[in-house]
Coordinates of C-alpha atoms and ligand atoms in Angstrom, one line a residue:
N1 CA 47.9 -6.2 108.2
I2 CA 49.2 -3.1 106.9
T3 CA 48.9 -1.8 103.4
I4 CA 52.1 0.2 101.7
K5 CA 53.3 0.6 98.3
I6 CA 56.2 -0.7 96.8
N7 CA 57.5 0.5 93.5
G8 CA 54.0 2.0 92.7
M9 CA 52.1 -1.5 93.6
E10 CA 50.0 -2.0 97.1
V11 CA 51.2 -4.4 99.0
S12 CA 49.8 -5.6 102.4
A13 CA 52.0 -7.4 105.2
P14 CA 51.4 -8.4 108.9
E15 CA 51.9 -5.4 111.5
G16 CA 55.6 -5.6 112.3
S17 CA 57.0 -6.8 108.9
T18 CA 60.4 -5.2 107.5
I19 CA 60.2 -3.7 104.4
L20 CA 62.5 -7.1 103.3
E21 CA 59.7 -9.1 104.7
A22 CA 56.8 -6.7 102.9
A23 CA 58.6 -6.3 99.7
R24 CA 59.2 -10.8 99.8
L25 CA 55.6 -10.7 99.9
A26 CA 55.2 -8.6 96.8
H27 CA 57.7 -11.4 95.2
V28 CA 60.5 -8.6 95.3
E29 CA 64.1 -9.8 96.1
I30 CA 66.1 -6.5 98.0
P31 CA 69.8 -7.9 97.9
T32 CA 71.4 -8.4 100.9
L33 CA 74.8 -9.8 102.6
C34 CA 74.8 -9.3 106.2
Y35 CA 71.1 -9.9 106.7
L36 CA 70.4 -13.6 108.8
K37 CA 66.6 -13.2 110.2
D38 CA 66.7 -13.3 114.2
L39 CA 70.4 -13.2 114.5
N40 CA 72.1 -10.8 112.6
E41 CA 69.9 -7.6 111.9
I42 CA 72.7 -5.4 112.0
A43 CA 72.1 -3.3 108.8
A44 CA 76.0 -3.2 108.2
C45 CA 76.5 -4.1 105.0
R46 CA 73.7 -1.4 103.6
M47 CA 72.8 -3.5 100.3
C48 CA 69.1 -4.0 101.2
T49 CA 68.9 0.2 101.3
V50 CA 65.5 1.7 99.4
K51 CA 64.1 4.8 98.9
I52 CA 60.9 5.7 101.5
N53 CA 58.9 8.6 101.5
G54 CA 60.1 11.0 99.2
G55 CA 63.6 9.7 99.0
K56 CA 64.6 9.3 102.4
L57 CA 67.4 6.3 103.0
A58 CA 66.6 3.2 104.8
A59 CA 67.8 0.2 105.8
A60 CA 64.9 -2.4 104.3
C61 CA 66.0 -5.5 106.7
V62 CA 65.6 -3.5 109.8
Y63 CA 62.8 -0.6 109.0
P64 CA 59.7 -1.5 110.5
I65 CA 56.3 -0.7 107.7
N66 CA 54.1 1.5 108.7
P67 CA 50.7 2.3 107.2
G68 CA 50.9 4.6 104.0
L69 CA 54.8 4.2 103.6
E70 CA 55.7 4.0 100.2
V71 CA 59.1 2.2 99.1
W72 CA 61.4 2.5 95.7
T73 CA 64.1 -0.7 95.7
N74 CA 65.2 -0.3 92.2
T75 CA 65.6 3.4 91.4
P76 CA 68.6 3.9 89.2
D77 CA 70.6 5.8 91.8
L78 CA 69.6 2.9 94.2
V79 CA 71.4 0.2 92.1
E80 CA 74.4 3.0 91.8
Y81 CA 74.5 3.3 95.2
R82 CA 74.3 -0.3 95.8
K83 CA 77.1 -0.7 92.9
K84 CA 79.4 1.3 94.7
T85 CA 79.2 -0.5 98.1
L86 CA 80.2 -3.7 96.2
Q87 CA 82.7 -2.0 94.7
L88 CA 84.2 -0.7 98.2
I89 CA 83.6 -4.4 99.8
L90 CA 85.9 -5.4 96.3
S91 CA 88.3 -3.1 97.0
N92 CA 89.6 -4.9 100.3
H93 CA 88.5 -8.3 98.9
N94 CA 91.0 -11.1 98.0
R95 CA 89.4 -11.9 94.3
S96 CA 91.2 -14.7 93.7
C97 CA 87.4 -15.8 92.7
L98 CA 88.4 -18.7 90.1
S99 CA 90.3 -21.1 92.9
C100 CA 87.8 -20.1 95.9
V101 CA 86.2 -22.8 97.0
R102 CA 82.9 -20.5 97.2
S103 CA 83.2 -19.7 93.4
G104 CA 79.9 -20.3 92.1
N105 CA 78.0 -19.8 95.2
C106 CA 79.3 -16.6 96.6
E107 CA 76.8 -14.3 97.4
L108 CA 79.2 -11.6 97.4
Q109 CA 80.1 -12.8 93.5
T110 CA 76.6 -13.6 92.6
L111 CA 75.4 -9.9 93.8
C112 CA 78.4 -8.2 91.9
K113 CA 77.0 -10.2 88.8
E114 CA 73.5 -9.6 89.4
L115 CA 73.8 -5.7 89.5
G116 CA 76.9 -5.8 86.7
V117 CA 80.0 -4.4 89.2
E118 CA 82.3 -4.7 85.9
D119 CA 85.3 -2.6 87.5
S120 CA 85.7 -4.5 90.5
D121 CA 89.4 -2.4 91.1
Y122 CA 87.4 0.7 90.9
Y123 CA 88.4 2.0 94.4
D124 CA 91.8 -0.5 94.4
G125 CA 94.2 1.0 97.7
E126 CA 95.3 0.0 100.6
K127 CA 94.0 -3.4 102.3
T128 CA 93.4 -4.1 105.6
P129 CA 96.1 -7.0 106.8
S130 CA 95.1 -10.2 106.8
C131 CA 96.4 -13.9 107.5
I132 CA 95.2 -17.4 107.2
D133 CA 94.3 -19.2 110.1
E134 CA 94.7 -22.9 110.1
S135 CA 95.7 -24.1 113.4
A136 CA 91.8 -25.9 114.1
A137 CA 91.5 -29.3 112.8
H138 CA 88.4 -28.9 111.1
M139 CA 88.4 -25.1 109.2
V140 CA 90.4 -22.5 107.6
R141 CA 89.9 -18.7 108.1
D142 CA 91.0 -16.2 105.8
N143 CA 89.9 -12.8 106.6
S144 CA 91.6 -11.7 103.1
K145 CA 87.6 -12.9 101.7
C146 CA 86.2 -11.8 104.7
I147 CA 83.4 -9.1 104.6
L148 CA 82.8 -8.2 108.1
C149 CA 79.3 -9.1 108.0
R150 CA 79.1 -10.7 111.4
R151 CA 77.0 -13.5 110.2
C152 CA 80.0 -16.1 111.7
S153 CA 80.1 -14.7 115.0
A154 CA 76.6 -13.7 115.7
T155 CA 75.9 -17.7 115.1
C156 CA 78.8 -18.5 117.2
E157 CA 77.6 -16.5 119.8
K158 CA 73.6 -16.2 119.7
V159 CA 73.1 -20.0 118.5
Q160 CA 75.8 -21.7 119.9
G161 CA 76.2 -19.7 123.1
I162 CA 79.8 -19.8 122.8
G163 CA 81.5 -16.7 121.1
V164 CA 84.9 -17.1 120.0
I165 CA 84.9 -15.7 116.9
G166 CA 84.2 -11.9 116.8
A167 CA 85.7 -8.5 115.7
N168 CA 89.1 -7.2 117.0
E169 CA 90.6 -3.4 116.3
R170 CA 88.2 -0.6 114.6
G171 CA 87.7 1.1 111.9
F172 CA 89.6 0.2 108.9
A173 CA 92.2 -2.1 110.9
T174 CA 88.4 -4.1 112.0
I175 CA 89.1 -8.0 111.4
I176 CA 87.2 -11.1 112.5
G177 CA 89.3 -13.2 114.9
S178 CA 89.3 -14.5 118.7
A179 CA 90.7 -13.1 121.8
F180 CA 94.0 -11.8 121.9
D181 CA 94.3 -12.8 117.8
M182 CA 94.7 -16.4 118.8
G183 CA 94.4 -19.2 116.5
L184 CA 91.2 -20.7 116.7
G185 CA 92.5 -24.0 117.7
E186 CA 93.7 -22.6 120.5
T187 CA 90.4 -21.4 121.7
S188 CA 87.3 -23.4 123.1
C189 CA 86.2 -23.6 119.4
V190 CA 83.9 -26.8 119.5
S191 CA 84.2 -27.4 115.5
C192 CA 80.7 -27.5 114.5
G193 CA 81.4 -25.5 111.5
Q194 CA 77.6 -23.4 111.6
C195 CA 79.9 -20.4 111.4
I196 CA 81.0 -21.7 107.6
A197 CA 77.4 -22.7 107.0
V198 CA 76.1 -19.1 107.2
C199 CA 79.2 -17.3 105.6
P200 CA 78.6 -15.4 102.6
T201 CA 82.4 -16.0 100.9
G202 CA 84.7 -18.3 101.0
A203 CA 86.7 -16.6 104.2
L204 CA 85.9 -20.1 106.2
Y205 CA 85.9 -23.4 105.2
E206 CA 86.7 -26.9 105.8
K207 CA 90.4 -28.1 105.9
T208 CA 89.9 -30.4 103.0
C209 CA 91.0 -34.5 102.2
I210 CA 90.2 -34.8 99.1
D211 CA 93.4 -35.2 97.9
D212 CA 94.5 -37.5 100.2
V213 CA 91.6 -39.8 99.6
A214 CA 91.8 -39.9 95.6
A215 CA 95.3 -40.6 96.4
A216 CA 94.6 -43.5 98.6
I217 CA 92.1 -45.2 96.3
A218 CA 95.0 -44.6 93.2
D219 CA 96.9 -46.3 95.4
P220 CA 96.3 -50.5 94.5
S221 CA 97.9 -51.8 97.8
K222 CA 94.8 -50.1 99.8
H223 CA 91.3 -51.1 100.5
V224 CA 89.6 -47.6 100.8
I225 CA 85.9 -47.9 102.1
V226 CA 83.3 -45.1 102.5
Q227 CA 80.3 -44.8 105.2
T228 CA 78.1 -41.9 104.4
A229 CA 76.2 -40.9 107.4
P230 CA 72.3 -40.4 107.6
A231 CA 71.7 -36.3 106.5
V232 CA 74.3 -36.4 103.8
R233 CA 71.9 -38.3 101.5
A234 CA 69.2 -35.7 102.2
G235 CA 72.0 -32.5 101.9
L236 CA 74.1 -33.4 98.8
G237 CA 71.4 -33.2 95.9
E238 CA 71.5 -29.8 97.0
E239 CA 74.5 -29.0 95.1
F240 CA 73.6 -30.9 92.3
G241 CA 70.7 -28.8 91.9
Y242 CA 68.0 -30.7 93.3
P243 CA 65.6 -28.8 95.6
I244 CA 65.7 -29.2 99.1
G245 CA 64.4 -31.7 100.5
T246 CA 65.5 -34.5 97.8
N247 CA 66.8 -37.8 99.3
V248 CA 69.9 -38.8 96.6
E249 CA 70.8 -41.9 98.8
G250 CA 70.6 -44.2 95.4
K251 CA 72.6 -41.5 93.2
M252 CA 75.3 -41.0 96.3
A253 CA 75.8 -44.7 96.2
A254 CA 76.5 -45.1 92.5
A255 CA 78.8 -41.7 92.8
L256 CA 80.8 -43.2 95.3
R257 CA 81.3 -46.5 93.3
R258 CA 82.4 -44.8 90.4
I259 CA 84.8 -42.5 92.5
G260 CA 86.5 -45.5 92.5
F261 CA 85.9 -46.9 96.3
D262 CA 86.6 -50.8 96.7
K263 CA 82.8 -51.2 99.0
V264 CA 80.4 -48.3 99.5
F265 CA 79.0 -48.7 103.0
D266 CA 76.7 -46.7 105.4
T267 CA 77.0 -45.0 108.4
N268 CA 73.5 -46.3 109.3
F269 CA 74.8 -49.7 110.0
S270 CA 76.6 -48.5 112.9
A271 CA 74.2 -45.8 113.9
D272 CA 72.0 -49.3 114.7
L273 CA 75.5 -50.8 116.3
T274 CA 75.1 -47.4 118.5
I275 CA 71.8 -48.1 119.7
M276 CA 72.3 -51.6 120.6
E277 CA 75.2 -50.7 122.7
E278 CA 73.4 -47.7 124.1
A279 CA 70.1 -49.0 125.0
H280 CA 71.7 -51.6 126.7
E281 CA 74.0 -49.1 128.7
F282 CA 71.1 -46.9 129.3
I283 CA 69.0 -50.0 131.1
E284 CA 72.1 -50.8 133.0
R285 CA 72.7 -47.3 134.1
V286 CA 68.8 -47.4 135.2
Q287 CA 68.6 -51.0 136.8
N288 CA 71.7 -50.8 138.8
G289 CA 72.3 -47.1 139.9
G290 CA 74.7 -45.9 137.2
T291 CA 74.9 -41.8 136.4
L292 CA 71.8 -40.3 135.5
P293 CA 70.6 -38.8 133.3
M294 CA 72.4 -40.3 130.3
I295 CA 73.4 -38.1 127.8
T296 CA 74.2 -39.0 124.2
S297 CA 77.5 -39.3 122.8
C298 CA 77.6 -39.2 118.9
S299 CA 77.9 -35.6 117.8
P300 CA 81.3 -34.5 118.4
G301 CA 81.1 -30.9 118.4
W302 CA 78.7 -31.7 121.1
I303 CA 81.2 -33.9 123.0
K304 CA 83.7 -31.2 122.9
Y305 CA 81.0 -28.4 124.4
C306 CA 80.5 -30.7 127.2
E307 CA 84.2 -31.1 128.4
H308 CA 84.6 -27.4 127.9
Y309 CA 81.9 -26.0 129.4
F310 CA 80.1 -29.1 132.0
P311 CA 83.1 -31.1 132.9
D312 CA 81.5 -32.2 135.7
M313 CA 78.5 -33.8 133.2
T314 CA 81.1 -36.0 131.4
E315 CA 80.3 -39.1 134.1
N316 CA 76.6 -38.0 132.1
L317 CA 78.0 -39.1 128.6
S318 CA 77.3 -41.9 127.4
S319 CA 80.5 -44.4 126.8
C320 CA 79.5 -45.4 123.8
K321 CA 81.5 -44.0 120.7
S322 CA 80.0 -42.2 117.7
P323 CA 78.2 -44.6 114.9
Q324 CA 81.1 -42.8 112.8
Q325 CA 83.6 -44.9 115.1
M326 CA 82.3 -47.2 115.8
F327 CA 82.4 -48.2 112.0
G328 CA 85.1 -47.4 111.7
A329 CA 86.3 -49.7 114.5
I330 CA 84.1 -52.5 113.2
A331 CA 86.0 -52.2 109.3
K332 CA 89.2 -52.5 110.7
S333 CA 88.2 -55.8 113.0
Y334 CA 85.3 -57.9 112.1
Y335 CA 85.1 -56.5 108.3
A336 CA 89.1 -56.8 108.3
E337 CA 88.8 -60.7 109.5
K338 CA 86.0 -61.3 106.8
M339 CA 87.9 -60.2 104.2
G340 CA 91.2 -61.5 105.2
L341 CA 92.8 -57.9 105.4
K342 CA 95.5 -56.1 107.8
P343 CA 93.6 -53.2 109.2
E344 CA 96.5 -51.1 108.3
D345 CA 95.5 -52.3 104.9
I346 CA 92.4 -50.5 104.9
V347 CA 91.5 -46.7 104.1
S348 CA 88.4 -46.1 105.9
V349 CA 86.8 -42.9 104.6
S350 CA 83.6 -41.1 106.1
V351 CA 81.2 -38.2 104.2
M352 CA 79.5 -36.2 107.0
P353 CA 77.3 -33.3 107.2
C354 CA 79.8 -31.9 110.1
T355 CA 83.0 -30.3 110.2
A356 CA 83.7 -31.6 113.9
K357 CA 83.6 -35.3 112.7
K358 CA 87.3 -34.1 111.1
F359 CA 88.5 -33.4 115.0
E360 CA 86.7 -36.6 116.2
I361 CA 88.8 -39.2 114.0
G362 CA 91.9 -37.7 115.6
R363 CA 90.4 -37.6 119.5
D364 CA 92.3 -40.2 122.1
N365 CA 91.4 -43.6 122.1
Q366 CA 89.5 -43.5 118.5
A367 CA 91.9 -46.1 117.3
A368 CA 91.0 -50.4 118.5
N369 CA 93.0 -51.4 116.4
G370 CA 95.9 -50.2 116.6
C371 CA 95.4 -47.7 113.8
P372 CA 92.7 -44.6 113.5
D373 CA 89.4 -46.1 113.3
V374 CA 88.5 -43.5 110.6
D375 CA 91.4 -42.5 108.6
Y376 CA 89.8 -39.4 106.5
S377 CA 86.3 -37.4 107.0
M378 CA 85.1 -35.4 104.3
T379 CA 81.8 -33.1 104.7
T380 CA 78.5 -33.0 102.3
R381 CA 80.7 -30.2 100.4
E382 CA 83.5 -32.1 99.8
L383 CA 82.1 -35.1 98.2
A384 CA 79.9 -32.9 95.8
R385 CA 83.5 -31.4 94.7
M386 CA 85.1 -34.6 94.7
I387 CA 82.3 -36.0 92.7
K388 CA 82.5 -32.8 90.1
K389 CA 86.7 -33.1 90.0
F390 CA 85.8 -36.8 89.4
G391 CA 83.8 -35.8 86.0
I392 CA 80.8 -38.0 87.6
R393 CA 77.3 -37.0 85.8
F394 CA 75.7 -37.1 89.1
N395 CA 72.1 -36.2 88.0
E396 CA 71.8 -39.1 85.6
L397 CA 73.3 -41.6 87.7
P398 CA 71.1 -44.4 88.6
D399 CA 70.4 -45.0 91.6
E400 CA 72.6 -48.0 93.3
E401 CA 72.7 -50.1 96.4
F402 CA 75.3 -49.7 99.8
D403 CA 77.1 -52.8 99.7
A404 CA 76.5 -55.7 102.2
P405 CA 77.3 -56.3 105.2
L406 CA 78.4 -53.0 106.7
G407 CA 75.9 -51.1 104.0
L408 CA 72.8 -52.1 105.6
G409 CA 70.6 -49.9 108.3
T410 CA 67.0 -50.0 109.5
G411 CA 64.3 -47.0 109.5
A412 CA 65.9 -46.2 113.1
A413 CA 69.0 -45.6 112.1
V414 CA 68.5 -43.0 109.2
I415 CA 66.5 -40.9 111.7
F416 CA 69.8 -40.0 113.5
G417 CA 70.2 -37.4 111.3
A418 CA 67.3 -35.3 113.0
T419 CA 67.1 -34.0 116.2
G420 CA 65.4 -36.2 118.4
G421 CA 66.3 -39.4 115.8
V422 CA 68.3 -41.2 118.2
M423 CA 66.3 -40.8 121.3
E424 CA 63.5 -42.4 119.3
A425 CA 65.6 -45.1 117.8
A426 CA 67.0 -45.8 121.5
L427 CA 63.3 -46.1 122.7
R428 CA 62.3 -48.3 119.7
T429 CA 65.0 -50.6 121.2
A430 CA 65.0 -50.1 125.0
V431 CA 61.2 -50.1 125.3
E432 CA 60.7 -53.6 123.5
T433 CA 64.1 -54.9 125.5
L434 CA 62.5 -53.9 128.6
T435 CA 58.8 -55.1 128.5
G436 CA 59.7 -58.0 125.8
E437 CA 56.7 -57.2 123.8
E438 CA 56.7 -55.8 120.6
L439 CA 55.7 -51.8 120.5
Q440 CA 52.5 -51.1 118.6
K441 CA 53.5 -47.8 117.6
L442 CA 57.0 -46.7 116.0
D443 CA 56.5 -43.3 115.8
F444 CA 57.6 -41.5 119.2
T445 CA 56.3 -37.8 117.4
D446 CA 56.9 -36.0 120.9
V447 CA 60.6 -35.9 120.1
R448 CA 60.3 -35.1 116.5
G449 CA 60.0 -31.2 115.1
T450 CA 62.8 -28.6 114.9
E451 CA 62.1 -27.0 118.0
G452 CA 65.2 -26.2 120.3
I453 CA 64.1 -28.5 123.1
K454 CA 61.5 -31.2 123.7
E455 CA 60.6 -33.3 126.6
A456 CA 58.3 -36.0 126.8
T457 CA 57.6 -39.0 129.7
Y458 CA 57.3 -42.6 128.7
N459 CA 55.5 -45.3 130.4
V460 CA 57.8 -48.2 129.9
A461 CA 57.4 -51.6 132.1
G462 CA 55.9 -49.5 134.6
M463 CA 58.3 -46.9 135.0
D464 CA 58.0 -43.6 133.6
V465 CA 61.2 -42.5 131.6
K466 CA 61.8 -38.8 131.0
V467 CA 63.2 -38.0 128.2
A468 CA 64.3 -34.5 126.8
V469 CA 65.9 -33.8 123.2
A470 CA 68.4 -30.6 122.9
S471 CA 70.1 -29.3 119.3
G472 CA 72.0 -26.1 118.8
L473 CA 74.6 -25.5 121.9
G474 CA 73.1 -22.8 123.5
N475 CA 69.7 -25.0 123.8
A476 CA 72.1 -27.6 125.2
R477 CA 73.4 -25.1 127.8
E478 CA 69.8 -24.3 128.6
L479 CA 68.9 -27.8 129.3
L480 CA 71.8 -28.9 131.1
N481 CA 71.4 -26.0 133.7
R482 CA 68.0 -26.9 134.4
V483 CA 69.0 -30.0 134.8
K484 CA 71.8 -28.7 137.2
S485 CA 69.5 -26.3 138.9
G486 CA 67.0 -29.4 140.2
E487 CA 64.5 -27.6 137.9
A488 CA 64.4 -30.9 135.5
D489 CA 65.4 -34.2 135.9
Y490 CA 65.7 -36.1 133.2
H491 CA 66.6 -40.1 132.6
F492 CA 67.7 -40.1 128.9
I493 CA 68.8 -36.7 127.0
E494 CA 69.8 -36.4 123.0
I495 CA 71.7 -33.4 122.4
M496 CA 73.2 -32.5 119.1
G497 CA 75.4 -30.1 118.4
C498 CA 73.8 -28.2 115.6
P499 CA 70.6 -26.4 115.8
G500 CA 68.0 -29.1 114.2
G501 CA 70.8 -31.9 114.4
C502 CA 72.9 -33.6 111.4
V503 CA 71.1 -31.9 108.6
N504 CA 71.9 -28.7 109.3
G505 CA 75.3 -29.6 110.2
G506 CA 78.0 -27.4 109.5
G507 CA 78.9 -29.6 106.8
Q508 CA 76.2 -29.2 104.9
P509 CA 75.3 -27.5 101.6
Q510 CA 75.3 -23.8 101.9
Q511 CA 72.4 -22.2 101.1
P512 CA 71.9 -18.2 101.2
G513 CA 70.8 -15.9 103.1
S514 CA 68.0 -15.3 100.5
V515 CA 66.9 -19.1 101.5
R516 CA 67.8 -18.9 105.3
N517 CA 65.8 -16.5 105.9
T518 CA 62.5 -17.8 104.0
V519 CA 62.8 -21.6 104.1
D520 CA 63.3 -24.1 107.0
I521 CA 65.8 -26.1 105.8
R522 CA 65.8 -28.1 108.6
A523 CA 62.9 -29.2 108.0
L524 CA 62.8 -29.8 104.7
R525 CA 65.8 -32.4 105.4
A526 CA 64.9 -34.2 108.6
K527 CA 61.3 -35.0 106.1
V528 CA 63.8 -37.0 104.1
L529 CA 64.8 -38.9 106.6
Y530 CA 61.5 -39.5 108.2
D531 CA 60.2 -40.5 105.1
E532 CA 62.5 -43.1 104.5
D533 CA 61.9 -44.2 107.8
A534 CA 58.5 -45.1 107.3
A535 CA 59.2 -46.4 103.8
K536 CA 61.8 -49.0 105.0
T537 CA 60.5 -52.4 106.4
I538 CA 62.8 -52.8 109.1
R539 CA 62.8 -49.9 111.6
K540 CA 64.1 -50.9 114.7
S541 CA 67.9 -51.3 115.3
H542 CA 67.7 -54.8 117.0
E543 CA 66.2 -56.4 113.9
N544 CA 68.6 -55.1 111.4
P545 CA 69.9 -59.0 110.0
A546 CA 73.5 -57.4 109.6
I547 CA 73.5 -56.3 113.2
K548 CA 71.9 -59.6 114.6
E549 CA 74.9 -61.6 112.9
L550 CA 77.2 -59.8 113.8
Y551 CA 77.0 -60.5 117.5
E552 CA 76.2 -63.9 116.9
T553 CA 79.5 -64.3 115.1
Y554 CA 81.4 -61.6 116.6
L555 CA 80.7 -59.4 119.4
G556 CA 78.8 -61.5 122.1
K557 CA 76.4 -59.5 123.5
P558 CA 75.8 -55.5 123.8
G559 CA 78.2 -54.3 126.5
S560 CA 80.5 -57.1 126.1
E561 CA 84.2 -57.2 126.5
K562 CA 85.1 -57.2 123.1
A563 CA 81.8 -54.2 122.1
H564 CA 83.3 -52.7 125.4
H565 CA 87.3 -52.9 123.6
L566 CA 85.8 -51.5 119.9
L567 CA 83.1 -49.7 120.4
H568 CA 83.4 -47.5 123.5
T569 CA 85.5 -44.3 125.0
T570 CA 86.3 -42.3 127.6
Y571 CA 86.1 -38.0 127.8
V572 CA 88.3 -35.3 129.2
K573 CA 87.5 -33.6 132.4
Ligands
HC1_601 FE1 75.2 -37.6 112.3 FE2 75.4 -39.8 113.5 S1 73.6 -38.9 113.1 S2 76.5 -37.6 114.2 O1 74.0 -36.3 113.0 O2 75.4 -40.0 115.3 O3 78.0 -36.2 111.4 O4 74.1 -37.5 109.8 O5 77.3 -39.6 110.9 O6 78.2 -40.5 113.9 O7 74.6 -42.0 112.1 C1 76.5 -36.3 111.7 C2 74.5 -37.6 110.8 C3 76.4 -39.4 112.0 C4 77.3 -40.4 113.6 C5 75.3 -41.1 112.6

């Protein structure tokens, strides 16, 4: 460790720490705007400027500590300097904060408040010309609220390995955009929304459907049903002040009922259904010489990425629709018949931790009953806004249950929301199907955890089954390149578009840099799902009684003609 002085106090921090990290150890927060640990360490915004040894200025986010270093973080002139920096940002910023989607959790707004910036128009003058880009299916880019921090472009390029946004022009004209000023919808953006998750302001946000959903609910001729993805219950509470890693499943079901949905269902039901179809498909491919490795197909950001960047591997994709889409197809067929409803009178809404799901609902081949399987897909954040808009006092709600039968899910389904969860769920079913014996240990811990790439080999009925799991598209690329070069061979691969899986999806509540840099959000949210799995009495998809009944009375067997028509899809090369 190295000892330095911060504001006159001795602090000891590991060698290699920055001033920012050392200050945190002393419980001193130095403000930041652009900084994201290991990702965007460019000291561009200068908010973290501190004084060192006798008055020199340094950017705390990148300046490494050395023995005897003296640091001042909060002298009156430093506070004045930071206020000026904020005033300069504000002079080129759209300040319609009242109606901004980020009002209340904007990192720029928070800093202005904390530092007492009252004269937001102090340096007002010419503004950089900007426009609103609505060309993508899932999101809006509003450069009038961009502060040029580069968090979005760093995430797109370094985490996802895509790089469809970056700085165009120079100096005062600098603007974040795509090459040749193309709309995002015209690029190979995969709709993952990871850029939105890290944006400190309201420059990037999802296209919202909450007014359309509210209108459907108010229409007495419509039967409006909702499904909630596994990961939503692990994130939604953050919007209502609960600590990261709080399971709010019961309150969420209660809130959805109070919003006025006719039925409150769970994507976990169709995650179990996905496992039935996917495990069957996997066994078929192994036994009949089908294309291997088979790769999971539930993450639409990953699917779009595969189509754009690995088109020669689309045959490896499972033909299973995602649980979101399977749910919609079953709701408008099996459930519609049970209820005596016409499919077109059902409005099928999903709540997802994901922005790519907005794109997925409009893909070809996702309308098994002559109308879209899912009509509207909203993010976890949109659901929180809707709950607030409807005046529902979320924190006071009782815990309620989902409705039957499409609200019944097992432990295997709920872990879908964490990287490795789909693989583990599939293994629980595939192993029991192949061996005909009950699994002694349901936990496949090798595929758990937030590591970007995981591998394991399991001996199943005399065969060594090699599996791999990747989350985040940069990791997916690395894994697939290993497969293509022959360096690795697997039978089954799970890929999720977002690092850590859906719990860290682009539609989840946004946490500020100060939290993202110090807490492993993905692990805390994933723990919610693994704890729920461990507490369930039914933890295998093939033991879900509602799924058994669906096959017995309607679909026949996994892979049947009817199942294929409703639950499987095709891809674009
Ligand atoms: Fe996911 Fe899935 S796990 S893709 O991450 O397979 O979004 O949560 O709903 O469809 O079940 C997301 C989560 C989600 C699907 C399931």
